[in-house]
Coordinates of N, CA and C in Angstrom, one line a residue:
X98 N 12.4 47.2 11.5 CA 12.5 46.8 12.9 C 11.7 45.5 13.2
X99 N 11.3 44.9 12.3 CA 10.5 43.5 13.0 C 11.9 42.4 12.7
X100 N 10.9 41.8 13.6 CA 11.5 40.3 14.2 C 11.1 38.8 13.0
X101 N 12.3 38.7 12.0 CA 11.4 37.3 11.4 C 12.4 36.5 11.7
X102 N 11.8 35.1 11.1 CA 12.6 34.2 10.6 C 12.7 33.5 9.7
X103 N 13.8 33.6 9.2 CA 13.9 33.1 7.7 C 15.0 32.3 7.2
X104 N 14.4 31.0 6.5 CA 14.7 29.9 5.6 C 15.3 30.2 4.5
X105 N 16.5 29.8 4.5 CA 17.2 29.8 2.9 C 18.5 29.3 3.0
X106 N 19.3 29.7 2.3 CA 20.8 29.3 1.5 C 21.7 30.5 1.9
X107 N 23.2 30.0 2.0 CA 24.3 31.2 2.2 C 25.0 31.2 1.1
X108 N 25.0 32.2 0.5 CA 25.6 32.1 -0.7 C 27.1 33.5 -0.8
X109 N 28.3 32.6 -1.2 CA 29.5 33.6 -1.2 C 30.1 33.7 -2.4
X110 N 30.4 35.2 -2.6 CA 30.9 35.1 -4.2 C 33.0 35.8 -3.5
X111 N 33.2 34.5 -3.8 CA 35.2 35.1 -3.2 C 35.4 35.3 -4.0
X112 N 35.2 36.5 -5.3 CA 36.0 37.2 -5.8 C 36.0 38.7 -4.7
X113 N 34.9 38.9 -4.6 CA 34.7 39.9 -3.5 C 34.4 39.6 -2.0
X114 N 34.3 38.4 -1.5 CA 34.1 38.4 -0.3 C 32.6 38.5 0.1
X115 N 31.5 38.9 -1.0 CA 30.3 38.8 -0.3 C 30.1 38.1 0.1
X116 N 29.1 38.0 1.1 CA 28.2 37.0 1.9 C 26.8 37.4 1.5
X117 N 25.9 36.5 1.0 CA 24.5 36.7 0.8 C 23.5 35.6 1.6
X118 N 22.5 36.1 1.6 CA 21.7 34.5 2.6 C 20.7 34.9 1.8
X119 N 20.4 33.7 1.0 CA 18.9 33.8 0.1 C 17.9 32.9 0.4
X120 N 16.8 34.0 0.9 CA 15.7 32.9 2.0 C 14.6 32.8 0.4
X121 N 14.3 31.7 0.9 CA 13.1 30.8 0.3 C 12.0 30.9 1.0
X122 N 11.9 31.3 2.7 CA 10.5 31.6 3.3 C 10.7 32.6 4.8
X123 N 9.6 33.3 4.5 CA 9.7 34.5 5.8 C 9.1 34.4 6.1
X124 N 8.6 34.3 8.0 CA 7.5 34.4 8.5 C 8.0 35.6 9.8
X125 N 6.8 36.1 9.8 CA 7.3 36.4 11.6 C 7.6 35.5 12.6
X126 N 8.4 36.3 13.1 CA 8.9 35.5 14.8 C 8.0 35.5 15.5
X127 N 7.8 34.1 16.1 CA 6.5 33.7 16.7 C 5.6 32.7 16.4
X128 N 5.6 33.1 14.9 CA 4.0 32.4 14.3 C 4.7 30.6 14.5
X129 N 5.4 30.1 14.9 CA 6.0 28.4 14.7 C 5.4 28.5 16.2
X130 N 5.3 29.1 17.1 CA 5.3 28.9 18.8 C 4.0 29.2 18.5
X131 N 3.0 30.0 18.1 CA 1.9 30.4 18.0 C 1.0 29.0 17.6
X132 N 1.5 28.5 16.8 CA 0.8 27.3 15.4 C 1.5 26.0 16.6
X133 N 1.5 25.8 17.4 CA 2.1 24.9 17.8 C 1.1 24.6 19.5
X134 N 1.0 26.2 19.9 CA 0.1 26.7 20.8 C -0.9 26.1 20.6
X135 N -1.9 26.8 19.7 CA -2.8 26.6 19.0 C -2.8 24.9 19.0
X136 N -2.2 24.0 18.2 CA -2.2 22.5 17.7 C -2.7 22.0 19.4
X137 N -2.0 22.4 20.5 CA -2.0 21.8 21.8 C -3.1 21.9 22.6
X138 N -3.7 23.6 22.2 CA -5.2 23.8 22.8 C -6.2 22.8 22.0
X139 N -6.3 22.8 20.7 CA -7.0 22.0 19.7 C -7.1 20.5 20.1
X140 N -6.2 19.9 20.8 CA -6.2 18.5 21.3 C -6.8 18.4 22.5
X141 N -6.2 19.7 23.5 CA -7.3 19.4 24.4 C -8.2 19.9 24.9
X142 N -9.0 20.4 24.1 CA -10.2 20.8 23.6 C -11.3 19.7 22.9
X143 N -10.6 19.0 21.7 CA -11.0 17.8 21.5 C -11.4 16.6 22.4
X144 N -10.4 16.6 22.9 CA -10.0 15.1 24.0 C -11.6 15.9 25.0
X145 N -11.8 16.7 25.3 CA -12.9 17.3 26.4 C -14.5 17.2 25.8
X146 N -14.0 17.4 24.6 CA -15.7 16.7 23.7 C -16.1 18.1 23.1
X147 N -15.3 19.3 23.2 CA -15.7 20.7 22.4 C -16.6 20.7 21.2
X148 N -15.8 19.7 20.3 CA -16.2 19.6 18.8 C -16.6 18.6 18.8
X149 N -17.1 17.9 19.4 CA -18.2 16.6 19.3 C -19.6 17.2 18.0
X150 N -19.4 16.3 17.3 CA -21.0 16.6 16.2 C -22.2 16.5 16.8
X151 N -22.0 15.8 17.5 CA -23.4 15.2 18.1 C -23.8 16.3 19.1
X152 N -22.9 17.6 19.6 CA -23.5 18.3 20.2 C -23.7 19.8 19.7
X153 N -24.0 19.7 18.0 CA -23.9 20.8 17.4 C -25.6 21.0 17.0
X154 N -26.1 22.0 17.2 CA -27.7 22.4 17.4 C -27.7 23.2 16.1
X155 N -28.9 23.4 15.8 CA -29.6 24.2 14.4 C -30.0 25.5 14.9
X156 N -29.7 26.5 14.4 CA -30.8 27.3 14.6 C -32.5 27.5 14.4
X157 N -33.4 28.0 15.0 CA -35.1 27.8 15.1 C -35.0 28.4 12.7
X158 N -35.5 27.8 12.7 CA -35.9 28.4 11.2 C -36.9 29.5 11.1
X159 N -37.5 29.8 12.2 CA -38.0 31.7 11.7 C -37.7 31.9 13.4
X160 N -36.5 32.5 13.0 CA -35.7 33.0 14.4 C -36.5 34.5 14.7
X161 N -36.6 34.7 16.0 CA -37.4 36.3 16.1 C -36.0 37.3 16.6
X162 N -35.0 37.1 16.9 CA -34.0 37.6 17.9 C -32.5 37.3 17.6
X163 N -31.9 37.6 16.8 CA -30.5 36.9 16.9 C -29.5 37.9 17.4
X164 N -28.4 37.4 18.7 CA -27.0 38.2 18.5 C -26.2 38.0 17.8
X165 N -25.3 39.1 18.1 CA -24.3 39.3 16.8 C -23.3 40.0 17.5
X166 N -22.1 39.0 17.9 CA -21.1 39.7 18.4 C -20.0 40.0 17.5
X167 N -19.7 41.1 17.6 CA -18.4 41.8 16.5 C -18.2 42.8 16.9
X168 N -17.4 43.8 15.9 CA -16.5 45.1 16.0 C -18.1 45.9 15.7
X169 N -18.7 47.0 16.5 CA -19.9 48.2 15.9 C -19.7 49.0 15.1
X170 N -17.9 48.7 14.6 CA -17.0 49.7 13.5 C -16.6 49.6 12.2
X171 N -16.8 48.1 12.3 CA -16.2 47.0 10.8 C -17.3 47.4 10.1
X172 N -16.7 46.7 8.8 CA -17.8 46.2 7.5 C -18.7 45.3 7.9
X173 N -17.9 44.1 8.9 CA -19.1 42.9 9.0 C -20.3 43.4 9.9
X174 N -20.3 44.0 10.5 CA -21.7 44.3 11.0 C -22.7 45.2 10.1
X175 N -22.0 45.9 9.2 CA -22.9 46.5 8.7 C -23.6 44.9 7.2
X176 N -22.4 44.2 7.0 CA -23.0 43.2 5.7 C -23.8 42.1 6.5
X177 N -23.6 42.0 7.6 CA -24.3 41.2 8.3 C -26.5 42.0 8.1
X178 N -26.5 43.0 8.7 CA -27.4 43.8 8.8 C -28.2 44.1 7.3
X179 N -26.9 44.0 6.3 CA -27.8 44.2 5.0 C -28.2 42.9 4.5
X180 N -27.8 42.2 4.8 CA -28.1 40.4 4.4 C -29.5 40.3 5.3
X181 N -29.7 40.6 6.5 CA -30.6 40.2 7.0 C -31.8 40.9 6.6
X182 N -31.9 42.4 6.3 CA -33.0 43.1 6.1 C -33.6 42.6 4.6
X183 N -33.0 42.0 3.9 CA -33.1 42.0 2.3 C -33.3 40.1 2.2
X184 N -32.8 39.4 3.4 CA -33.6 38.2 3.0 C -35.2 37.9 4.3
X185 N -34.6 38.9 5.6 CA -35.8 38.6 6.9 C -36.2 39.5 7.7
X186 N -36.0 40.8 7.1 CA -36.4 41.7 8.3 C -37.0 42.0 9.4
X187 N -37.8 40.5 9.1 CA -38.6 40.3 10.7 C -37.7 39.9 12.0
X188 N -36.6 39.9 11.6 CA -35.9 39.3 12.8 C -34.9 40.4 13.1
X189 N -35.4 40.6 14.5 CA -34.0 41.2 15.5 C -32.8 41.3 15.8
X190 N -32.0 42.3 15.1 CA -30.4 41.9 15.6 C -30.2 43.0 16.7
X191 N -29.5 42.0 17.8 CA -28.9 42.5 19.1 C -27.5 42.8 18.9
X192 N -26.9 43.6 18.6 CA -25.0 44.0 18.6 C -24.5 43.8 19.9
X193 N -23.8 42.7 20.8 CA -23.1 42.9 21.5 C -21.9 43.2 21.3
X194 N -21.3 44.9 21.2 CA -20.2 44.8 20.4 C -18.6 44.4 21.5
X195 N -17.8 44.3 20.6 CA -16.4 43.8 21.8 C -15.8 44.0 20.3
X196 N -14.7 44.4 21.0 CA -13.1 44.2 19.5 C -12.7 42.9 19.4
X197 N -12.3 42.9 18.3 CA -12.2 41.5 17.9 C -10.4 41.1 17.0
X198 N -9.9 42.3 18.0 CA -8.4 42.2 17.3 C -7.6 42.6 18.3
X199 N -6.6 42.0 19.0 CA -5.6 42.6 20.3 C -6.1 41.9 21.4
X200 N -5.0 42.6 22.5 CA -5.5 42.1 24.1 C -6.9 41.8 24.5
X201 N -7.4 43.0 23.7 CA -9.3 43.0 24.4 C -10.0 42.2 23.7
X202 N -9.6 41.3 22.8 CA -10.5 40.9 21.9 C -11.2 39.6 22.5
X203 N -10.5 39.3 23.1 CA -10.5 37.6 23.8 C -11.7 38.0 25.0
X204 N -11.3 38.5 26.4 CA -12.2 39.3 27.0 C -13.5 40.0 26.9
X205 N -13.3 40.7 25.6 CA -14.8 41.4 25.4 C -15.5 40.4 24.4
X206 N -15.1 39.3 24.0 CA -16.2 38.5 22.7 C -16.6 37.7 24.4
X207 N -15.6 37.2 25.4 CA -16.2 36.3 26.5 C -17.3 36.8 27.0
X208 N -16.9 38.3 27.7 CA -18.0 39.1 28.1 C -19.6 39.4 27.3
X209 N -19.6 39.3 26.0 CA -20.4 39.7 25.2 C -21.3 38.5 25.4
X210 N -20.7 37.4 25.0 CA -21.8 36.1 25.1 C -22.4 35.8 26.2
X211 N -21.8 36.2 28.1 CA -22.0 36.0 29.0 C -23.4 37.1 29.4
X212 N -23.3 38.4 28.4 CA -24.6 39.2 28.6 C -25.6 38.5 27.8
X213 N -25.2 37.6 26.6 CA -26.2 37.1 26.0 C -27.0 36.1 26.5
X214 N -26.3 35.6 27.3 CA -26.8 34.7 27.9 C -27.9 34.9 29.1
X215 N -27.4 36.0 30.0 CA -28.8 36.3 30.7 C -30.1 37.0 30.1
X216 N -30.3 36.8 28.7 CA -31.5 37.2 28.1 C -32.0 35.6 27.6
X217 N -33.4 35.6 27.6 CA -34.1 34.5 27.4 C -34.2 34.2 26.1
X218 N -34.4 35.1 25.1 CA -35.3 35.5 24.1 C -34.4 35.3 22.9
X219 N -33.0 34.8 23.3 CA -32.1 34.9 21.7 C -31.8 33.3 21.2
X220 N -32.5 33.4 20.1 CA -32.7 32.3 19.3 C -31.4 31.8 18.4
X221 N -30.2 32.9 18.6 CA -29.3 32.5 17.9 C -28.2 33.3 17.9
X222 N -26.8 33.5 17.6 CA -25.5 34.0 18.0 C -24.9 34.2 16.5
X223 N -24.6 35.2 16.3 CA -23.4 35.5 15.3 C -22.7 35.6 15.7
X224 N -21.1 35.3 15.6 CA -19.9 35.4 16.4 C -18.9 35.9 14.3
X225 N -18.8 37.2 14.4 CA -17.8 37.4 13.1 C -16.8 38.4 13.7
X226 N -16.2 38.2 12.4 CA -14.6 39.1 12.0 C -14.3 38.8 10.1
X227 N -13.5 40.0 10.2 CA -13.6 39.9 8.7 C -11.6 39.1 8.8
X228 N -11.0 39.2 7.6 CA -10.0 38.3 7.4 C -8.7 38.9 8.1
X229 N -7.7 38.3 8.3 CA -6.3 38.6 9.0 C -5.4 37.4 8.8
X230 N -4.9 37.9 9.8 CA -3.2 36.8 9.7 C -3.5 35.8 10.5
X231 N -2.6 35.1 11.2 CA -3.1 34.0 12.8 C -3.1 35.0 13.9
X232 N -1.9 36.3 13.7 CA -2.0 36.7 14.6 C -3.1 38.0 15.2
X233 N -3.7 38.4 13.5 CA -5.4 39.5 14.0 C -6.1 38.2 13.9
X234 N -6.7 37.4 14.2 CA -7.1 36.3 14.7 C -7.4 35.5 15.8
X235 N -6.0 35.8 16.5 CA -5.8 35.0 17.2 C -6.4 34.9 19.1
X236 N -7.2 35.9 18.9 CA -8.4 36.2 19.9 C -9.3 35.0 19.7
X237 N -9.7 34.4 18.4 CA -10.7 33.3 18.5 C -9.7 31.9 18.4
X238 N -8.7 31.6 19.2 CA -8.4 31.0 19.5 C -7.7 31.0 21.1
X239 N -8.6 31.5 21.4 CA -8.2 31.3 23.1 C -9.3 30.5 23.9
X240 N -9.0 30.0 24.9 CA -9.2 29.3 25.2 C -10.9 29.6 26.0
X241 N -10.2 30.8 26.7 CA -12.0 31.3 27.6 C -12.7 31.6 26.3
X242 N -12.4 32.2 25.1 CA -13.4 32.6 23.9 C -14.1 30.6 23.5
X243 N -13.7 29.9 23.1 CA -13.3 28.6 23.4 C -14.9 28.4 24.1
X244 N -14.7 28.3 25.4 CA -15.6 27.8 26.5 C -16.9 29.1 26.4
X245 N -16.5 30.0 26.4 CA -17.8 31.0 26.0 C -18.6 30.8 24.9
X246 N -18.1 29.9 23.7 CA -18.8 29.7 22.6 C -20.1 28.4 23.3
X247 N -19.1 27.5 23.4 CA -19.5 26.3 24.2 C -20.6 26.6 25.3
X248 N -20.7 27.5 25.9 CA -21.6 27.7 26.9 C -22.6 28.5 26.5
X249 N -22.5 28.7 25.2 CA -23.6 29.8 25.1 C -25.2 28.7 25.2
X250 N -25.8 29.8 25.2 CA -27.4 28.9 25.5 C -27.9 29.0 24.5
X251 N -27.7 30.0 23.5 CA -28.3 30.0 21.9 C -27.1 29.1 21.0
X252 N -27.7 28.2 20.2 CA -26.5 28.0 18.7 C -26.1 29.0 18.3
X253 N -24.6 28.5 17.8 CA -24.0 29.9 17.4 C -23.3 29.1 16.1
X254 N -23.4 30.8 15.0 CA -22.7 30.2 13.8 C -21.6 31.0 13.7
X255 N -20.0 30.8 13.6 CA -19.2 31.2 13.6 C -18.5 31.8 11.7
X256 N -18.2 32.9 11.7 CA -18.0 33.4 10.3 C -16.6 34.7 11.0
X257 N -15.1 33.4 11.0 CA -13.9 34.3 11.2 C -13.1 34.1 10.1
X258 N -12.7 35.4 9.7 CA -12.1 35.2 8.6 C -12.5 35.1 7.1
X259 N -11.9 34.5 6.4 CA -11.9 33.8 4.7 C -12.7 32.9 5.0
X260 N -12.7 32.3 3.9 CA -13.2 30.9 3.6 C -12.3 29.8 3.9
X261 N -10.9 30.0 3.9 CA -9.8 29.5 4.2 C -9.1 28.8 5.5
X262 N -9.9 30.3 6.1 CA -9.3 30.3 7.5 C -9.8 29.6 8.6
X263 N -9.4 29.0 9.6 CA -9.9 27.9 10.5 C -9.8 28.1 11.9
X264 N -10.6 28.9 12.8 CA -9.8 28.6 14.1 C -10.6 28.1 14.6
X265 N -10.3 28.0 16.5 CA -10.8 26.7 17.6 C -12.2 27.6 17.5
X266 N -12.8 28.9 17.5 CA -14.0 29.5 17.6 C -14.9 28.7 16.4
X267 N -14.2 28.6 15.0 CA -15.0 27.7 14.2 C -15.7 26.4 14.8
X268 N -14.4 25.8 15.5 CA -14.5 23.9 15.8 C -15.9 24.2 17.0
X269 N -15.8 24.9 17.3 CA -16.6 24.8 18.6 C -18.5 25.1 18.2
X270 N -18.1 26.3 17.5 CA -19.4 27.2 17.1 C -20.5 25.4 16.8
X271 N -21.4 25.8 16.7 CA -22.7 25.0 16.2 C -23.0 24.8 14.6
X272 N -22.5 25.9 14.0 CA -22.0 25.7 12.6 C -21.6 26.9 12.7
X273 N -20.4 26.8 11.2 CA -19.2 27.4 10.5 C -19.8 28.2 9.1
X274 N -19.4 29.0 9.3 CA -20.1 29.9 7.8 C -18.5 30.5 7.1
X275 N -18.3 30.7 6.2 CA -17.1 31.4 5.3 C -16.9 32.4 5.2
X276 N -18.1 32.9 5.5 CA -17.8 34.6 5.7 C -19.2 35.1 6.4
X277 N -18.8 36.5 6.7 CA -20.2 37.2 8.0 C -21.7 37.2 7.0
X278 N -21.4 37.4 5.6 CA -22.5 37.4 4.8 C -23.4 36.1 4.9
X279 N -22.1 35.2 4.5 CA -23.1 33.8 4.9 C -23.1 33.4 5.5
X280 N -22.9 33.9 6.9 CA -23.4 33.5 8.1 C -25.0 34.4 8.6
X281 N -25.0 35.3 8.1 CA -26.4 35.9 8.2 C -27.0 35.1 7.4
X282 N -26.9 34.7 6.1 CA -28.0 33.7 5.3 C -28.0 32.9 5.5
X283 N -27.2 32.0 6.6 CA -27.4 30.6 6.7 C -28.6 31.0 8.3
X284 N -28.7 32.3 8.9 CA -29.3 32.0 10.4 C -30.9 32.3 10.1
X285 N -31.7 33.1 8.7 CA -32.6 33.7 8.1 C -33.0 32.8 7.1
X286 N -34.1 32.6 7.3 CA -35.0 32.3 6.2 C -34.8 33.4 4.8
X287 N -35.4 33.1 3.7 CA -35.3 33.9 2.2 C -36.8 34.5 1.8
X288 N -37.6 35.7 2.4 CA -38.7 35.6 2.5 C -39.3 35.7 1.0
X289 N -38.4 36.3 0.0 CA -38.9 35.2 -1.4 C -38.9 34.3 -1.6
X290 N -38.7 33.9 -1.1 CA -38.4 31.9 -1.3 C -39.9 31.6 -0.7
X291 N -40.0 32.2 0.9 CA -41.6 32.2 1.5 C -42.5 32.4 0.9
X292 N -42.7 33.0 0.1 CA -43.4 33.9 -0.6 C -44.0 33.0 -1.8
X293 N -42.9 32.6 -2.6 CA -42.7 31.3 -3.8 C -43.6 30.2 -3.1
X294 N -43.0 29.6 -2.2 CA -43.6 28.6 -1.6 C -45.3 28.9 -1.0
X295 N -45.4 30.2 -0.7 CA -46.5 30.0 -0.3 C -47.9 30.2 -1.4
X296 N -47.2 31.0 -2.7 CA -48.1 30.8 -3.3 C -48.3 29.8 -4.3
X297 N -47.5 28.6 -4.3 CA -47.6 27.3 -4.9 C -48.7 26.6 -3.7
X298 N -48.2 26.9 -2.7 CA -49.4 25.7 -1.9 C -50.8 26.2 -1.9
X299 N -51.2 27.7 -2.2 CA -52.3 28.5 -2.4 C -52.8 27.6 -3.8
X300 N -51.8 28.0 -4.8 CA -52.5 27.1 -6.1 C -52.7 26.0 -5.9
X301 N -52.3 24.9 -5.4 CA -52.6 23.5 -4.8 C -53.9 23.4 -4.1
X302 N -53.8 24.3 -3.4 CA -55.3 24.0 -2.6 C -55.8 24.5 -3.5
X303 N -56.5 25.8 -4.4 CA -57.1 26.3 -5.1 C -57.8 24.6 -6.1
X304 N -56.5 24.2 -6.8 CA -57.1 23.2 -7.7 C -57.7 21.7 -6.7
X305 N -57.2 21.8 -5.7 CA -57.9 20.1 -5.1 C -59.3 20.5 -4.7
X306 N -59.0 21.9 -4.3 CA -61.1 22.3 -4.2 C -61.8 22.4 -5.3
X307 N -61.3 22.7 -6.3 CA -62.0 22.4 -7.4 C -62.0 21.3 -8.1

């Protein structure tokens, strides 16, 4: 029962009268209007200064507070959550949850950020989803998700999809991570690494007093 469209050759054998059509590429019906959509928002989004570099911010390096908007049902919240406890457990994750697939996905990621925003205290934004097509995706390419990223008052690192995958919530975000995993290691310090460091500068001082 689905709707494609498909590229290929007609091929007829007149001893019998067949008719065959041998496609070379299937896509769903849609995705050429969808990818085209998309190309149009992306220009003018650009042309408005969205993805300007110069207006992309760092997160604080020992963040006390970070949100984390996603699905409270997926895997990425939970590998988000294990990444953080095992490199910084000193830091707070807030779940503003919203779906992140369908009609509601667009609406409740806008709404999520707009609650984040009336709290003072959040030093930083996870915006994930784990991988899909353009069209389970295609929630972070709308345009109010778009301007909610942009308006947020904390940096946000965006982690949709693969490593592959590219949408306007990427361009916008404050940085781009490949996946939810490394987007929690890129927002946390490594408190073995703290730890390394701090007892090298312990031995440093130890020998210059002596």
């Amino acid at each position: 029962g689905a709707n494609v469209v498909a590229h290929g050759r007609v091929s007829l054998y007149e001893a019998r009268g067949d008719l065959q059509f041998v496609a070379d590429m299937v896509q769903p019906e849609g995705v050429g209007e969808l990818q085209l959509k998309l190309e149009q928002l992306k220009l003018k989004l650009e042309t408005e200064g969205l993805f300007e570099p110069s207006r992309k911010r760092a997160l604080p390096t020992f963040p006390e507070r970070l949100g984390v908007v996603t699905s409270p049902t997926g895997a990425v919240w939970q590998d988000i959550q294990t990444v953080i406890a095992r490199r910084y457990p000193l830091v707070e994750l807030l779940l503003t949850p919203t779906p992140v697939q369908g009609d509601a996905a667009g609406p409740g990621i806008v709404e999520a950020f707009q609650a984040l925003n009336e709290l003072t205290d959040v030093d930083g934004v996870i915006l994930a989803r784990g991988g899909g097509s353009l069209e389970d995706l295609w929630a972070f390419n709308e345009e109010p998700v778009a301007r909610a990223i942009y308006s947020s008052r904390a940096p946000v690192i965006s982690a949709i999809g693969h490593e592959t995958d590219y949408t306007i919530a990427d361009l916008v975000a404050d940085q781009r991570a490949p996946t939810p995993s490394a987007a929690a290691e890129m927002a946390v310090p490594d408190r073995s690494e703290l730890a390394t460091g701090l007892l090298v500068a312990e031995q440093a001082l130890e020998a210059s007093v002596f």
